[in-house]
Coordinates of C-alpha atoms in Angstrom, one line a residue:
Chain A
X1 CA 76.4 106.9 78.7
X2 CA 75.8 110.7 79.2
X3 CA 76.8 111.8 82.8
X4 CA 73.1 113.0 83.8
X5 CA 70.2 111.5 82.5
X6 CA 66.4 111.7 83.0
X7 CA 62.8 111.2 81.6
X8 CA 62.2 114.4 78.6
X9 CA 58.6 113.4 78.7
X10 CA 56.4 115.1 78.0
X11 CA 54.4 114.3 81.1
X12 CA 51.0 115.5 81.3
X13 CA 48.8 115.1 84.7
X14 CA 45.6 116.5 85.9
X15 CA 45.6 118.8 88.5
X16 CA 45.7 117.6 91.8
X17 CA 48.1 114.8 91.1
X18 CA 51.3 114.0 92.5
X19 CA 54.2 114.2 90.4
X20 CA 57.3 112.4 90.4
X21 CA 60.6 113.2 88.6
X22 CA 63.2 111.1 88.1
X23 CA 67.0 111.5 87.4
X24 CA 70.2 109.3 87.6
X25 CA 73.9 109.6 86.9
X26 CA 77.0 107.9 86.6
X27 CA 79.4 110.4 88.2
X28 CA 79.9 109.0 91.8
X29 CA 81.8 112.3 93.1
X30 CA 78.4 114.5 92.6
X31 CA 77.7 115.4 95.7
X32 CA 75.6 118.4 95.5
X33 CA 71.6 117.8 94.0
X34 CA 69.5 120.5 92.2
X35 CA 66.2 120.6 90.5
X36 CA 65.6 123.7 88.4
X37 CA 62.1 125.2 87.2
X38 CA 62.5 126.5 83.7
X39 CA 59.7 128.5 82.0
X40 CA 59.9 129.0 78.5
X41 CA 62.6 131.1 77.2
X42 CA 63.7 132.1 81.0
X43 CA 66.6 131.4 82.7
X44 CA 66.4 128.4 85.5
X45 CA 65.3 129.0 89.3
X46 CA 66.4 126.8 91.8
X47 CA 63.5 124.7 93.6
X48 CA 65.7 122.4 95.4
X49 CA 68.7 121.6 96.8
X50 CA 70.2 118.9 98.5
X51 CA 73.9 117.8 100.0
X52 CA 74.6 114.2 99.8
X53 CA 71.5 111.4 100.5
X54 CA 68.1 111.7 102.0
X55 CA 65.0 113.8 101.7
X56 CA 64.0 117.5 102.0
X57 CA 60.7 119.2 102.0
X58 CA 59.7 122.4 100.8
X59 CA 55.8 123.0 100.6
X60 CA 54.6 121.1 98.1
X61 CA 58.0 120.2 96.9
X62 CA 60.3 117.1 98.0
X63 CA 63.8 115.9 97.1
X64 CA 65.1 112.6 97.4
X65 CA 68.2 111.7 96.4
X66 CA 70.1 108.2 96.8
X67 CA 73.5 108.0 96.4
X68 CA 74.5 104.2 96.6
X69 CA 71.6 104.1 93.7
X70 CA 72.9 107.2 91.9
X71 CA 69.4 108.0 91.7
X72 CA 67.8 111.5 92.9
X73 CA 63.9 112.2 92.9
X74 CA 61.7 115.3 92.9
X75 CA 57.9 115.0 94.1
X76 CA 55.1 117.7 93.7
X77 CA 51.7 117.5 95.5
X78 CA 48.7 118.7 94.8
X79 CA 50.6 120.2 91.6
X80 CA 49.0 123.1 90.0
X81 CA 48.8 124.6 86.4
X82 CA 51.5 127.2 87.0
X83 CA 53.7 124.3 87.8
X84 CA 53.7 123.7 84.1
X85 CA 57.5 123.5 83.0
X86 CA 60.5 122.3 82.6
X87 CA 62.3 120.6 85.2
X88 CA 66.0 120.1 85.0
X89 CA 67.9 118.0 87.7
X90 CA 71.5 119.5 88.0
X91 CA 74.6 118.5 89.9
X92 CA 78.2 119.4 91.4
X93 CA 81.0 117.8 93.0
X94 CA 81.4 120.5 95.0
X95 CA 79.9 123.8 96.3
X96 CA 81.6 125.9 93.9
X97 CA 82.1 123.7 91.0
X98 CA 80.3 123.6 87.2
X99 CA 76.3 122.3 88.0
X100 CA 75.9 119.6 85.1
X101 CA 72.3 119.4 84.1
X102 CA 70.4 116.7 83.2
X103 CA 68.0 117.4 79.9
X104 CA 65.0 118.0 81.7
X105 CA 61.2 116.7 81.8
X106 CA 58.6 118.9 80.5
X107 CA 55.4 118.9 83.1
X108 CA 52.0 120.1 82.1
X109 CA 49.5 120.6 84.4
X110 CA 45.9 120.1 83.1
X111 CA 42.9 122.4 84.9
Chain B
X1 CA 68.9 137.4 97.7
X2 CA 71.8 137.9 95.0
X3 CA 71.1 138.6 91.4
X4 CA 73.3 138.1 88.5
X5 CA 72.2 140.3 85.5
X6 CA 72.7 139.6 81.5
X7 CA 72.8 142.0 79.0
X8 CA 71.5 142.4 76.4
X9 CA 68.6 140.0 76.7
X10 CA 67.9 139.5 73.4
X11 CA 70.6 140.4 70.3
X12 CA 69.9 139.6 66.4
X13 CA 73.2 139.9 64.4
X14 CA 74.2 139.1 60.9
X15 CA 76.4 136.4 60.2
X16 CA 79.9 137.3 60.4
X17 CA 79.7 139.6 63.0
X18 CA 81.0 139.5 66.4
X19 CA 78.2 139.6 69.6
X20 CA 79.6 140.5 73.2
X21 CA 77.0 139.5 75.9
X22 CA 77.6 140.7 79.6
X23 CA 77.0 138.5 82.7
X24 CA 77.0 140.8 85.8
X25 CA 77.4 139.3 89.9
X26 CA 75.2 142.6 91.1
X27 CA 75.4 142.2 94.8
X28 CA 78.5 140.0 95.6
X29 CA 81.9 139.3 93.9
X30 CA 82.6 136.0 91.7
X31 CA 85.8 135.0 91.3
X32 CA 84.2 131.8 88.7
X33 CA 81.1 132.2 86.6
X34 CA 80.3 130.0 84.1
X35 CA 78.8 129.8 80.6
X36 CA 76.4 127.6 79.3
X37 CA 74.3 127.0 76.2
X38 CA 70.5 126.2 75.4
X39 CA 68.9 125.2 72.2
X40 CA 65.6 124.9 71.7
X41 CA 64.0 122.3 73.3
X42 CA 67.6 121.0 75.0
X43 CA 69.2 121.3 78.4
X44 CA 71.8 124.0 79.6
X45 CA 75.1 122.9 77.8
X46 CA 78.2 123.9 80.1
X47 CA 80.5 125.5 77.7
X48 CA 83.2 127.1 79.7
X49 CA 84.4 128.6 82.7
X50 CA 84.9 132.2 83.5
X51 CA 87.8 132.5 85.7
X52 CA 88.8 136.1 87.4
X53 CA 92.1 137.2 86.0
X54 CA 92.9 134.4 84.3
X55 CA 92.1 132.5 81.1
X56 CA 88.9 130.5 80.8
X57 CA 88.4 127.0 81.0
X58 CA 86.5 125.4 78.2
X59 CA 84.5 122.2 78.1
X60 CA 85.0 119.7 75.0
X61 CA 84.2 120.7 72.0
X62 CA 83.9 124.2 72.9
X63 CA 86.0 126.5 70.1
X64 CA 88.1 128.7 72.5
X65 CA 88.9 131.4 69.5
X66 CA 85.4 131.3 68.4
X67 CA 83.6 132.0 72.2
X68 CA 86.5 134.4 73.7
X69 CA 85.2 134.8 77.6
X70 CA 86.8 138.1 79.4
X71 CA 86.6 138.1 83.4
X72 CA 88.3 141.1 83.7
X73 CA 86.6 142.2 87.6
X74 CA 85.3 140.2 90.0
X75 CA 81.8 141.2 89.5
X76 CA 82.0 141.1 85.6
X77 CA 82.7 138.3 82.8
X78 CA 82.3 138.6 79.1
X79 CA 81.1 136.2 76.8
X80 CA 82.3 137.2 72.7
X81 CA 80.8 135.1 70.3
X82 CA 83.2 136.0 67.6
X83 CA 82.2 136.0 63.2
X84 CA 78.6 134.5 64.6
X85 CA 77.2 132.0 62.5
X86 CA 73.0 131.1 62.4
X87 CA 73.8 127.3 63.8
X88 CA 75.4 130.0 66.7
X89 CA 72.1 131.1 67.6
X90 CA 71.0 130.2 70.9
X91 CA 70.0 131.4 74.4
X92 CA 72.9 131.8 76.2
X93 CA 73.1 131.4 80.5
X94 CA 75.9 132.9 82.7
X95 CA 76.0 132.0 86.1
X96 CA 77.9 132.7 89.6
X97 CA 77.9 130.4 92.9
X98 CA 76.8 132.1 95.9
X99 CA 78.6 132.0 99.4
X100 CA 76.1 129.6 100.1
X101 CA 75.9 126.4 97.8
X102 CA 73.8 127.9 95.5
X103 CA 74.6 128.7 91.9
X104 CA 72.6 132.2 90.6
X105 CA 71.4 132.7 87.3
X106 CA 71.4 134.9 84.9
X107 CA 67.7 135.5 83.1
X108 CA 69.7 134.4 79.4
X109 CA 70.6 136.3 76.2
X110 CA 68.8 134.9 73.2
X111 CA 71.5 135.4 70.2
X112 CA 69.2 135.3 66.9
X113 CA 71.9 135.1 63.8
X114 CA 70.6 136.0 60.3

């Protein structure tokens, strides 16, 4: 069972719609939660981040993540062409330790 | 906020040859960086950590003697990829964690080996 895993995709949606990506891992010390934005052939910027359980909004963006579930969440509204991606959920045990990716969902946002 | 820097950002070598690839903290000091690897169409692969004045830390599976990392300051770490190979070629990701939980980014080194 790899450590991180989650949906490649592709997922394609019309504009408009809400978006929901999904990750979950085995590694019960994580306690730090990330989503990444990757464009292609750029390095990753940091949309989210969360410490431990429950949600956090950010515009259009929210994180959810679950601990006793080992399941974490991303949700876009009202999602927009130039969120056309990859998303890659990420982790650490602690604040300063190695971020273990998952292997990320491509999104494409249809006009 | 703070910026880590990569350099070059893109490098096309012939096989055999050694590439170096710089990974810069440009306005704070990181005592860890780490390495990681992306092939096309794949997630960041951790490959080692950077570790200021001492020797790196390597993930499984990771040749040591074939990837030689140098953190010789606290605002600098080196990544050699030593007699490169074209199954070598990759974009490569350094990164530094903040004071603040946050890890920063490097913008990548593509390594093209012909």
């Amino acid at each position: 069972q790899k450590e991180v895993e989650q949906d490649p995709g592709p997922l394609s949606v019309p504009e408009g719609a809400i978006v929901s990506l999904n990750c979950t891992y085995s590694n019960s010390a994580f306690q730090y939660f990330m989503w990444y934005r990757q464009y292609s052939r750029k390095g990753p910027e940091l949309l989210m981040y969360t410490y431990s359980s429950g949600n956090k909004e950010d515009g259009r963006f929210t994180a959810q993540v679950d601990k006793s579930s080992k399941y974490i969440s991303l949700f876009i509204r009202d999602s927009q062409p130039s969120d056309s991606a990859t998303y890659l959920c990420a982790m650490s045990e602690t604040s300063y330790d190695k971020v273990i990716f998952g292997p990320g969902t491509s999104l494409s946002v249809i006009p | 906020g703070a910026v880590v820097s990569q350099h070059p950002s893109r490098v096309i070598c012939k096989s055999g040859t050694s590439v170096k690839i710089e990974c810069r903290s440009l306005d704070f000091q990181a005592t860890t960086m780490f390495w990681y690897r992306q092939f096309p169409k794949q997630s960041l692969m951790l490959m080692a950590t950077s570790n200021e004045g001492s020797k790196a830390t390597y993930e499984q599976g990771v040749e040591k003697d074939k990837f030689l990392i140098n953190h010789a300051s606290l605002t600098l770490s080196t990544l050699t990829v030593t007699s490169a190979h074209p199954e070598d070629s990759s974009f490569y990701i350094c990164s530094a964690p903040g004071q603040v939980y946050e890890q920063y980014f490097g913008p990548g080194t593509r390594l093209t080996v012909t």
